[in-house]
Short mmCIF file of C-alpha atoms (C1' of nucleotides) in Angstrom, two decimals:
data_model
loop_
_atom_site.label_atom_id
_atom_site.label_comp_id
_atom_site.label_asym_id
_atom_site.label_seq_id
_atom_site.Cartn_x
_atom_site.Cartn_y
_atom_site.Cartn_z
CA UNK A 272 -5.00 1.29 -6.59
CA UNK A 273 -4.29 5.06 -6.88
CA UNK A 274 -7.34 6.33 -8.09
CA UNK A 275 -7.95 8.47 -4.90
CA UNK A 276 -4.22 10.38 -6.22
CA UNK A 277 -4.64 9.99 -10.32
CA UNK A 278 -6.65 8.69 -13.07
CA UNK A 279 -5.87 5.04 -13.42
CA UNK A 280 -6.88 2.78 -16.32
CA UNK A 281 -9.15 -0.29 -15.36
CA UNK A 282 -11.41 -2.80 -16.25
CA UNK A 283 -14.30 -3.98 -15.08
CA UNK A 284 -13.65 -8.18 -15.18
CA UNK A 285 -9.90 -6.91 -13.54
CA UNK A 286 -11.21 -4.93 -10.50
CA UNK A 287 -14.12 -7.83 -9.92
CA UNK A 288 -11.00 -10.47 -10.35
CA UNK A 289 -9.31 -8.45 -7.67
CA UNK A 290 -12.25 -7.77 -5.53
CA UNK A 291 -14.01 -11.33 -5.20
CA UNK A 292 -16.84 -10.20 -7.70
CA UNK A 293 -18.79 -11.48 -10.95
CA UNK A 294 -17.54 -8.46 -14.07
CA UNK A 295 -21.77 -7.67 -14.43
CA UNK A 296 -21.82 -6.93 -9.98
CA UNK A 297 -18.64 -4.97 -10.69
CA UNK A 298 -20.39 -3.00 -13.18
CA UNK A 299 -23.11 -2.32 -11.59
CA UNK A 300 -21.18 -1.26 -8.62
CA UNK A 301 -19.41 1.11 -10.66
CA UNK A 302 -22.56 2.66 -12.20
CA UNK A 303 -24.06 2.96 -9.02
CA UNK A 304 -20.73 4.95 -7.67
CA UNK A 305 -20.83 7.08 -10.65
CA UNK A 306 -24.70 8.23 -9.98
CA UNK A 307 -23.63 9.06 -6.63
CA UNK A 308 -20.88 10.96 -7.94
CA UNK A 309 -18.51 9.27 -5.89
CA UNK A 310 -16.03 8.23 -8.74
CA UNK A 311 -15.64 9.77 -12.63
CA UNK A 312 -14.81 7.97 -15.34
CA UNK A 313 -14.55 7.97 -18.81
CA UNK A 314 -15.37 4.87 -20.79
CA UNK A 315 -13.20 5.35 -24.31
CA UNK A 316 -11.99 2.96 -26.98
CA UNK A 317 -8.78 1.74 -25.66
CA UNK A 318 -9.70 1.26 -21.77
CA UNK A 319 -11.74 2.46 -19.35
CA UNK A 320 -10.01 5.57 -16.95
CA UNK A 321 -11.73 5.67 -13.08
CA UNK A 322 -10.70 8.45 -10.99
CA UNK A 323 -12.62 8.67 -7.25
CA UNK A 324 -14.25 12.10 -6.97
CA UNK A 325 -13.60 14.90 -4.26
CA UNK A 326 -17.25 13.91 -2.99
CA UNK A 327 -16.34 10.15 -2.72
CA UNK A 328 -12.91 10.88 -0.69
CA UNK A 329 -15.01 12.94 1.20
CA UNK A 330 -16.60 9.96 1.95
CA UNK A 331 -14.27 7.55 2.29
CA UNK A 332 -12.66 10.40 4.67
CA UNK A 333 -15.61 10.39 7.07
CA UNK A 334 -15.98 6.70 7.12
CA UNK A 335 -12.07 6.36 8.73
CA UNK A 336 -12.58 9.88 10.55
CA UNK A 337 -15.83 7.89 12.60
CA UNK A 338 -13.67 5.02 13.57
CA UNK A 339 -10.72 7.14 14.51
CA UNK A 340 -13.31 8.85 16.93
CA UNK A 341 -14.42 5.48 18.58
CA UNK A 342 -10.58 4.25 18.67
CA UNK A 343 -9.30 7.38 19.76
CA UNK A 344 -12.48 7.89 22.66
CA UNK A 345 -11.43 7.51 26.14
CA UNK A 346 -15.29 7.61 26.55
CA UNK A 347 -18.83 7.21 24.93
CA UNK A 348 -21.12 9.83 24.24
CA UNK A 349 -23.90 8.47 26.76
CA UNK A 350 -24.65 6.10 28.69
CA UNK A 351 -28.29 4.17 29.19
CA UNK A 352 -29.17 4.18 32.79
CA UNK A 353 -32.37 2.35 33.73
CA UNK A 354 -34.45 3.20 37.24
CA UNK A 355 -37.49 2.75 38.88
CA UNK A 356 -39.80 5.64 39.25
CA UNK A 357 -40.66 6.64 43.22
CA UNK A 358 -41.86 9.57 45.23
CA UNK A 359 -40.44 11.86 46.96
CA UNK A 360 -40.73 14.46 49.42
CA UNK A 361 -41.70 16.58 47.37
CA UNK A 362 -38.20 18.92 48.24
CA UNK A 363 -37.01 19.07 43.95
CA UNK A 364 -39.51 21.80 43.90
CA UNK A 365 -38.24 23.87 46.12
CA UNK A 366 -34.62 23.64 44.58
CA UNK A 367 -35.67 23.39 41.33
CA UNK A 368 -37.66 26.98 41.63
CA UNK A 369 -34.98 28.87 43.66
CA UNK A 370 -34.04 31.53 41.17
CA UNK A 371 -30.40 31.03 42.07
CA UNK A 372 -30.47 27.80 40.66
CA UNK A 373 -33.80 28.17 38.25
CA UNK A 374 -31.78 31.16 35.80
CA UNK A 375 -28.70 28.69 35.50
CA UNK A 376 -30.80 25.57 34.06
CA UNK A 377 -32.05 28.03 31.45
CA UNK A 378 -28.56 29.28 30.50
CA UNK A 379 -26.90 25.85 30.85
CA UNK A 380 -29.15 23.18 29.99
CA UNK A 381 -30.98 25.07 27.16
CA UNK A 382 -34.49 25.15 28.98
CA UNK A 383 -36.83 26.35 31.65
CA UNK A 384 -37.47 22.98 34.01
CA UNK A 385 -40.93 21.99 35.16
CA UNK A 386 -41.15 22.78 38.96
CA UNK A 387 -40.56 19.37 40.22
CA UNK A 388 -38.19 16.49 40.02
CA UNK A 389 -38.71 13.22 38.86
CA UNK A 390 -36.57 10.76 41.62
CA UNK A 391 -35.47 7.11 40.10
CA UNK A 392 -34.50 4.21 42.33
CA UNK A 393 -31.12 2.37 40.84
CA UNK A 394 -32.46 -0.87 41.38
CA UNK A 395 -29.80 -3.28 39.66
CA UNK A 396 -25.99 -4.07 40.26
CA UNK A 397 -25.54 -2.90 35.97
CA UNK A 398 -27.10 0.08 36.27
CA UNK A 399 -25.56 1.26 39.86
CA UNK A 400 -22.09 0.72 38.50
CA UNK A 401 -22.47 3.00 35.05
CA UNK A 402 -24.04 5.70 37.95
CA UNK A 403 -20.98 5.51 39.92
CA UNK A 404 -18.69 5.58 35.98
CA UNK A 405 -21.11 8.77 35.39
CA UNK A 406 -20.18 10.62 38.53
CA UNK A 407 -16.36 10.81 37.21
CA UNK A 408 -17.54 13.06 34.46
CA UNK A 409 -17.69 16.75 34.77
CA UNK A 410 -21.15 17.42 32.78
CA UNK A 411 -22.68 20.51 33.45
CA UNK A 412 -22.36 22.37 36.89
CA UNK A 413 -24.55 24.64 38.48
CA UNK A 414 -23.21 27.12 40.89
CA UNK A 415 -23.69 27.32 44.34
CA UNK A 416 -24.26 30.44 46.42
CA UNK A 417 -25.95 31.29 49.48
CA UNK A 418 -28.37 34.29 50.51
CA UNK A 419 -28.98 35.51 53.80
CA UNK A 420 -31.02 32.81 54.94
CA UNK A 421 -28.94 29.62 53.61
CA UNK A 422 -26.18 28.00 51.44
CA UNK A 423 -27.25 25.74 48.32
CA UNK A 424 -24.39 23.56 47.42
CA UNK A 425 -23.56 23.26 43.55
CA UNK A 426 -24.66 20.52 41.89
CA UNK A 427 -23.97 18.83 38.58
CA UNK A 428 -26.30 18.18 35.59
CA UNK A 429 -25.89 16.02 32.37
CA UNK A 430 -28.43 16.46 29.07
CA UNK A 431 -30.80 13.45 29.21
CA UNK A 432 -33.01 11.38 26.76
CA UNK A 433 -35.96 10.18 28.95
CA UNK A 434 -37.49 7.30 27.84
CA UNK A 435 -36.48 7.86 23.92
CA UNK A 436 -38.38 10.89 24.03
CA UNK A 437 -38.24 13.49 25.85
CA UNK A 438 -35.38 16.20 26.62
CA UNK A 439 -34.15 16.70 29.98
CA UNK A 440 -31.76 16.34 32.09
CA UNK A 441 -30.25 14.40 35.18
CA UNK A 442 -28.86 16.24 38.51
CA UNK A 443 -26.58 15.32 40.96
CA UNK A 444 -27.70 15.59 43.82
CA UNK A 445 -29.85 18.15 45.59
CA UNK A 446 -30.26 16.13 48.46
CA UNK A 447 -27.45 14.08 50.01
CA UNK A 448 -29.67 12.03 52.32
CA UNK A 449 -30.51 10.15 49.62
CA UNK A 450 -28.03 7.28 49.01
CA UNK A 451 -25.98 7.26 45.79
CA UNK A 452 -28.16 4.89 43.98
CA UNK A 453 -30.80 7.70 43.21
CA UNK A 454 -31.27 10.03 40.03
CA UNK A 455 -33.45 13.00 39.82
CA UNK A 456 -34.99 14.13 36.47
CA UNK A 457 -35.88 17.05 35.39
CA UNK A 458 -37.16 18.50 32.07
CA UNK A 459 -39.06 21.22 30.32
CA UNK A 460 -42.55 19.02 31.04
CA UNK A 461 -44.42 17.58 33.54
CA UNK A 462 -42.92 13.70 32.98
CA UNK A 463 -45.38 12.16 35.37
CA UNK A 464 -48.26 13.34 32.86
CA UNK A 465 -46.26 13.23 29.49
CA UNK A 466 -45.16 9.61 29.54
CA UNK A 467 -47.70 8.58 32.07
CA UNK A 468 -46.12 7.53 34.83
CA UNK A 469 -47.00 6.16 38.41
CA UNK A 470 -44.59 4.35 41.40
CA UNK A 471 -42.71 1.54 39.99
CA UNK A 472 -42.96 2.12 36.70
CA UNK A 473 -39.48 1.01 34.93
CA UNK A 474 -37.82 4.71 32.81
CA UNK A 475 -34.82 4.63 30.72
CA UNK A 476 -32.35 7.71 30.50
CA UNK A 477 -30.07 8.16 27.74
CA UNK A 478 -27.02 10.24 29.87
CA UNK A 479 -25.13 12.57 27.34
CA UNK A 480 -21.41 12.86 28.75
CA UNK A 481 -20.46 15.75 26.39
CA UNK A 482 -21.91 19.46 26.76
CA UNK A 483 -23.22 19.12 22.90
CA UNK B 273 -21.98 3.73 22.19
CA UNK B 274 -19.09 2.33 24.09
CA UNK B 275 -19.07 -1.49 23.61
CA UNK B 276 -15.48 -1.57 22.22
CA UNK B 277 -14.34 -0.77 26.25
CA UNK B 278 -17.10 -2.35 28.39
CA UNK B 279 -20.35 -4.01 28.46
CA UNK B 280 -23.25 -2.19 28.10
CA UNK B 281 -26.59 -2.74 28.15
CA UNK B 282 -28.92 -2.59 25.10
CA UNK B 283 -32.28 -3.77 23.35
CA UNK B 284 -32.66 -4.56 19.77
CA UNK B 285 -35.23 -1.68 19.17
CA UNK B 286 -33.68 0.76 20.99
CA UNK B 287 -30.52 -0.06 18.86
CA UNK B 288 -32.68 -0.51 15.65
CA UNK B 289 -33.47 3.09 15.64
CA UNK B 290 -30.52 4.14 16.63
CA UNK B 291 -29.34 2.76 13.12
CA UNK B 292 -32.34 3.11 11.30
CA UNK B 293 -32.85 -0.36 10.91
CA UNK B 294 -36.14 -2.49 11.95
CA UNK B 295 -35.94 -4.29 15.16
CA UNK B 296 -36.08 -7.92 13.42
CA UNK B 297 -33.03 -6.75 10.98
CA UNK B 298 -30.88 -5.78 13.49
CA UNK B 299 -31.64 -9.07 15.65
CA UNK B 300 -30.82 -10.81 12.50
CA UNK B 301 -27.46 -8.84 12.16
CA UNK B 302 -26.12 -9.37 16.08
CA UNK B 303 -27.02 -12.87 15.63
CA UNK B 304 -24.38 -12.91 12.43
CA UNK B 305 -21.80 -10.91 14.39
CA UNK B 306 -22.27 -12.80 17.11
CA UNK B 307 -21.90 -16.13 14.84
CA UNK B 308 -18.74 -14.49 13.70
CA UNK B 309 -17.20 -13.63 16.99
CA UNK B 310 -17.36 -10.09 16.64
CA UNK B 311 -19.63 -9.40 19.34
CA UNK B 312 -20.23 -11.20 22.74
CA UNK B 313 -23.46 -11.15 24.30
CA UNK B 314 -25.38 -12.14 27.14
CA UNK B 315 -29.41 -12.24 26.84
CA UNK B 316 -29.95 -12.01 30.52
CA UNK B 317 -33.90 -11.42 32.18
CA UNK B 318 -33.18 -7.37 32.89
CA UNK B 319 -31.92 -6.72 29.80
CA UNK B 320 -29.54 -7.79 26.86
CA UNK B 321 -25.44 -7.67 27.70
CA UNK B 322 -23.56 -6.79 25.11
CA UNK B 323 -19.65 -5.68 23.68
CA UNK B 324 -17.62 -5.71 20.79
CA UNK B 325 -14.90 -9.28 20.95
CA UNK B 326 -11.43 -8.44 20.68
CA UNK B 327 -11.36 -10.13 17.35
CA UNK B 328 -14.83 -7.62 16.51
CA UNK B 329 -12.03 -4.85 17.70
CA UNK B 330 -9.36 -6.31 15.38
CA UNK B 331 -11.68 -6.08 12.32
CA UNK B 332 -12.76 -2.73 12.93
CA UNK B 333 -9.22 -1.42 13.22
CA UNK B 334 -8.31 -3.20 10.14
CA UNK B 335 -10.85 -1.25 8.01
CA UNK B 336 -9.76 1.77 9.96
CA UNK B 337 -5.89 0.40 9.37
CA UNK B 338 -6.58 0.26 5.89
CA UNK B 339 -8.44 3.10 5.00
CA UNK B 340 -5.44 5.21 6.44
CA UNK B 341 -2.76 3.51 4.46
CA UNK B 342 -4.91 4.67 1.48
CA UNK B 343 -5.07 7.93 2.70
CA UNK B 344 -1.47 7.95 3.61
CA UNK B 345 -0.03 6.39 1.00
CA UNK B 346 2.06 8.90 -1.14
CA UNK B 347 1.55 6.06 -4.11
CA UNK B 348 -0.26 3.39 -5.36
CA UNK B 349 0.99 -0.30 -4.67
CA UNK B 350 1.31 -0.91 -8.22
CA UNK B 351 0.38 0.00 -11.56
CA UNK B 352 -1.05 -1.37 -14.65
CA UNK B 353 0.66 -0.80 -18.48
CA UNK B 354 -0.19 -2.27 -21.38
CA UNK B 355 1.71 -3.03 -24.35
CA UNK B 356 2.54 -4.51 -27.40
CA UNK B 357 4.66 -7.26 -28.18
CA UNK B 358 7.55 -6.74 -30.63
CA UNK B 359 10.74 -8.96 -31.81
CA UNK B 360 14.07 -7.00 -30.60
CA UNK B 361 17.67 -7.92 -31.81
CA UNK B 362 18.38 -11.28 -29.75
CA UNK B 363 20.01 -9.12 -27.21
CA UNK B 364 18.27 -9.77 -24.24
CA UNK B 365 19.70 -13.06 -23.71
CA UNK B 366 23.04 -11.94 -23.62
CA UNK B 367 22.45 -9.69 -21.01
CA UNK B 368 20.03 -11.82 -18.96
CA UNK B 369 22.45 -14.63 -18.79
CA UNK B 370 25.09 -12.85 -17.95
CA UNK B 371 26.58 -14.39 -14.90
CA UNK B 372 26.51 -10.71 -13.09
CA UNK B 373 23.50 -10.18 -13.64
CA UNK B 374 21.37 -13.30 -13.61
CA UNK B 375 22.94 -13.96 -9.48
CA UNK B 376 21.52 -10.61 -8.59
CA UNK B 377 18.06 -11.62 -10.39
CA UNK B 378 17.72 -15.17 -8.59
CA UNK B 379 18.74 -13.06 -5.37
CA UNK B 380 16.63 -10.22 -5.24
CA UNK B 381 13.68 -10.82 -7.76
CA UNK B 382 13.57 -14.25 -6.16
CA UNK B 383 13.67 -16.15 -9.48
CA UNK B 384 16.13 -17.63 -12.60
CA UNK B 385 14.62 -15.94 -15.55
CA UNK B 386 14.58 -17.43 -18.96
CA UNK B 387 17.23 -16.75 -21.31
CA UNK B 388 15.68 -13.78 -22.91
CA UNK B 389 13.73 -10.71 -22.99
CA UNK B 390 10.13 -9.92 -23.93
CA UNK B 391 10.36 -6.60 -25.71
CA UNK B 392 6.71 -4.27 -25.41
CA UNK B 393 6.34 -1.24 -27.17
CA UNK B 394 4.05 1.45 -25.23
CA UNK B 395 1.42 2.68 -27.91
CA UNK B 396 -0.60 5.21 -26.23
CA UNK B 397 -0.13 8.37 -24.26
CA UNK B 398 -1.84 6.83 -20.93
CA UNK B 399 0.81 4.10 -21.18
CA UNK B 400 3.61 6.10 -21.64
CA UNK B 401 2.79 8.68 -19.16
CA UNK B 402 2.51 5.71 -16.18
CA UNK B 403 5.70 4.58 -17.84
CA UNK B 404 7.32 8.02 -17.13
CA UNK B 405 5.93 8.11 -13.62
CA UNK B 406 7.25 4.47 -12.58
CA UNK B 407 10.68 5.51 -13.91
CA UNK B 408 10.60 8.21 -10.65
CA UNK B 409 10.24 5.26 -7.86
CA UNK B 410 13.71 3.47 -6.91
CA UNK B 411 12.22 0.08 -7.74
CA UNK B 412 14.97 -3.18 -7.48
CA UNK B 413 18.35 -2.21 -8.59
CA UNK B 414 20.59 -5.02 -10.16
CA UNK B 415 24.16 -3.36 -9.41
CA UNK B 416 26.22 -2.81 -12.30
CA UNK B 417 29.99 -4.15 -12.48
CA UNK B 418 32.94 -4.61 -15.58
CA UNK B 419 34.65 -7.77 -16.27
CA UNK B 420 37.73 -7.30 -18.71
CA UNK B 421 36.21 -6.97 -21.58
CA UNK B 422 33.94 -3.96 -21.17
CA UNK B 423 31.78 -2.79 -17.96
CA UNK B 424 27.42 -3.24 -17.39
CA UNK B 425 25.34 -0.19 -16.53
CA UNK B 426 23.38 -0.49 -13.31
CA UNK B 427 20.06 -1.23 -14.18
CA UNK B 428 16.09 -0.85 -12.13
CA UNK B 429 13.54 -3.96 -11.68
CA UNK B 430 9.92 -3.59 -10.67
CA UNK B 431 8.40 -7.24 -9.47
CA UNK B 432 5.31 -7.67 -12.20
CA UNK B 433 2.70 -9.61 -12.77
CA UNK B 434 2.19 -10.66 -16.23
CA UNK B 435 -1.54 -10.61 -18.01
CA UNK B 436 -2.93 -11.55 -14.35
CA UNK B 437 -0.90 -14.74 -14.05
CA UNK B 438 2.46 -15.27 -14.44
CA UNK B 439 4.70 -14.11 -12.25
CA UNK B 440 8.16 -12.15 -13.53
CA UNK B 441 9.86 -8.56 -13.63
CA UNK B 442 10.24 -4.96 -16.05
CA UNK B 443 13.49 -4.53 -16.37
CA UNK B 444 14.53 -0.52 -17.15
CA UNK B 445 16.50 -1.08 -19.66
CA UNK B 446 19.57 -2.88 -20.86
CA UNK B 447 19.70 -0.89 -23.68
CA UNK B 448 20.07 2.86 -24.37
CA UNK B 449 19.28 2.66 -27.98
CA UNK B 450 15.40 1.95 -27.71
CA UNK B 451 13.57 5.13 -26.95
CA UNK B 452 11.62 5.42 -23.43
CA UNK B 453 9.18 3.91 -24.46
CA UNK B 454 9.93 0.39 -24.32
CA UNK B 455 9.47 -2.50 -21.69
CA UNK B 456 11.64 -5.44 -20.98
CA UNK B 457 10.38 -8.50 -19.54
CA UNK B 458 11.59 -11.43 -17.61
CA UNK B 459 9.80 -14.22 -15.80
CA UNK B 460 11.04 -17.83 -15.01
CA UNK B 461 8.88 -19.25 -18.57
CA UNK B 462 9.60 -18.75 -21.87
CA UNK B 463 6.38 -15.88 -21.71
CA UNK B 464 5.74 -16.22 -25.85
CA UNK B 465 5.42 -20.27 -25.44
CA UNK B 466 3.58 -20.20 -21.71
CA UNK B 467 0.70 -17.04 -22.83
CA UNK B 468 0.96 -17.81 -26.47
CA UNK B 469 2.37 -14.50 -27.79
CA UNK B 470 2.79 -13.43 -31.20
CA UNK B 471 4.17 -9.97 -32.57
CA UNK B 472 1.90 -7.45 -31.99
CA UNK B 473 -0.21 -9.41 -29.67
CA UNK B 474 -1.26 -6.49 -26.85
CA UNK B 475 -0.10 -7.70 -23.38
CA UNK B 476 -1.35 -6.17 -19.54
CA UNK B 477 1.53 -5.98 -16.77
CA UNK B 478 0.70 -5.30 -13.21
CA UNK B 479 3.89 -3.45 -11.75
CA UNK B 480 4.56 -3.56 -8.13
CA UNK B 481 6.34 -0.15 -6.52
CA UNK B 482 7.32 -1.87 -3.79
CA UNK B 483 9.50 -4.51 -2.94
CA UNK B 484 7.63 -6.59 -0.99
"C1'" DA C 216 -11.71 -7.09 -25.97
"C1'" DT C 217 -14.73 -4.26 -23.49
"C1'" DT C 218 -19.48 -2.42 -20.79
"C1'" DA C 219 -23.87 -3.26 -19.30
"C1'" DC C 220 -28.56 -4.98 -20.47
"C1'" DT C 221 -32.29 -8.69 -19.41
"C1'" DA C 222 -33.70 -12.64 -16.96
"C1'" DT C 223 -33.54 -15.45 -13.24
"C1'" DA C 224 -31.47 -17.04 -8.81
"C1'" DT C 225 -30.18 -15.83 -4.29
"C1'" DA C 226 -30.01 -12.90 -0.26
"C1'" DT C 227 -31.89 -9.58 2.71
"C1'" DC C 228 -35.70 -6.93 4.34
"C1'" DG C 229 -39.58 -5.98 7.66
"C1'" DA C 230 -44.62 -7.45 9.15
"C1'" DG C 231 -46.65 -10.51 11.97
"C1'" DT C 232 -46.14 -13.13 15.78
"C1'" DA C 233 -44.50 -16.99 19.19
"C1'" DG C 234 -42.02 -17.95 23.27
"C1'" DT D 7 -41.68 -6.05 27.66
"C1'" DC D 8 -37.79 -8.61 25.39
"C1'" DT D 9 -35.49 -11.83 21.25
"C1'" DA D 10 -35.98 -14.08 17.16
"C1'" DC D 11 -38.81 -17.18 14.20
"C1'" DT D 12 -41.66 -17.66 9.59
"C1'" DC D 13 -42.92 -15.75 5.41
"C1'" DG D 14 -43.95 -12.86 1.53
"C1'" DA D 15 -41.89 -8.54 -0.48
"C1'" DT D 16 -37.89 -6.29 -1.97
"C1'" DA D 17 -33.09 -5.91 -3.22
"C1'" DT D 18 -28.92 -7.70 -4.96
"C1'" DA D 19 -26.42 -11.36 -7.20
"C1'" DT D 20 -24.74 -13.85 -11.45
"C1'" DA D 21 -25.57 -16.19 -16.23
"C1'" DG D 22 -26.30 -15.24 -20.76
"C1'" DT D 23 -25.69 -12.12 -24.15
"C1'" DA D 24 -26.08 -7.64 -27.11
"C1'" DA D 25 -23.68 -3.70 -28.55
#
DNA sequence: ATTACTATATATCGAGTAG
DNA sequence: TCTACTCGATATATAGTAA
């Protein structure tokens, strides 16, 4: 009603007529705004004058910025991917120590990753499908480079929520002789021991598609 | 999280703390949405399906719509003056049944108004200050003309809604001779038989800025 | 006329728990 | 595990009314 632009005059059984609300809710509303800070008024003799506060279209301001960001998103911020916990070969170690690769997790990913992956089995037609979505991101990649005996390929990480829990994050793929439907894990701790794990056991990961 | 452009997959807890809620709150609240048609889901043994309906969609962007046509919005829709009712000279009706006049006011305020004015005096500064701001915006203009006998000044009409229920128009102004701070009012009824005015009696308008 | 209090009705919450 | 029911606690609503 202009109150966001000016100081309008108003009463509280007019705004409840207009708003589908009994005059005593209305008021209550009101004071309730007012504690918050979100609107001013000033309650005089001849009327009652309601202007909304900086603070409150601050507030109104974030509530349409949030949805613009959902409308305007091409993507969400993560994805839940769900696998099945197996062993190995025990090769993540090796990768994940190389020093080539090892200095670039710290830098990139924020932290130093337990020596070790954790490998998940894709086991459902849902889950395999947001995979194959995830690999059209760019997330975070890791350099490749070769020394004198070899060449490691680069590879390409996104920041992970294991299990609700526990920062990490998701690489793909060391190994290519491993079909598409597997994730490896890695993360500051020893996962196997920190959410007690064994074979089989079912692990969500909450796959962060943005950097931040 | 991405429901608004694809399945996903999701528990109650898992969203519950997402949204701070308890797990059998936010059962309760998909249930409602889903009662609503907002949300479509499918409760499946591996997990909970779930995304947002395109009617969920076209509620969202309505808030979001709406919100931004607040923010936008250069004015208000309409204002609200008060004022108090006064006897003028009889001159209204001359003017309001002239034929010039009264074919524009069936045409473009969409109604035959009585045969005569109700005159309001503005009495306080809040009043007369809206009153000064409402005389910027371009409002309904009945065209003015001349017949042989002398010629009628253009003059501006703002659709208005009278003490919350009658529906009728401000007209700014016939006449010259009162100071700004007078109101005119027309309206299909005879408004001092159908809201039982006297002189004096103080009387709320509701003034639409736009046409529509 | 207002605004807003008190009292009581209604709605919504989460703990416990069944399926 | 999951979803969602019952139920007692809490929060929010309106009626009546004072200032």
């Amino acid at each position: 009603m202009g109150a966001l632009k000016r100081t309008i005059k108003i009463s509280t059984p007019f705004l409840a007529s207009k708003l589908d609300y009994s005059q005593q809710t209305l008021s209550r509303h009101l004071i309730k705004l007012e504690e918050k800070g979100w609107i001013k008024r000033n309650i005089a003799r001849e009327g009652t004058y309601l202007r909304i506060s900086s603070v409150g279209e601050k507030e109104l301001r974030s509530v349409f910025h949030g949805l613009g960001e959902i409308f305007e998103k091409k993507h969400p911020l993560s994805v839940i991917i769900e696998g099945v916990v197996f062993s190995g070969l025990g090769e993540g170690s090796y990768y994940v120590t190389n020093k080539g690769y090892r200095t670039q997790f710290i830098n990139k990913l924020g932290f130093d990753p337990y020596p070790g992956t954790l490998n998940l089995r894709i086991e459902n037609e849902f889950d395999s499908k947001t995979l194959e979505e995830l690999k059209i991101f760019p997330g975070i990649t890791i350099k490749g480079f070769k020394n004198r005996a070899r060449t490691y390929g680069s590879v390409k990480c996104f920041l992970t929520l294991i299990c609700n829990r526990i920062r990490g994050a998701v690489v793909l793929a060391f190994r290519t002789h491993y079909d598409s439907s597997v994730i490896e894990v890695i993360s500051p701790t020893y996962l196997r021991d920190t959410l007690d794990l064994k074979d089989e056991d079912k692990l969500k990961l909450e796959i962060f598609l943005t950097k931040k």
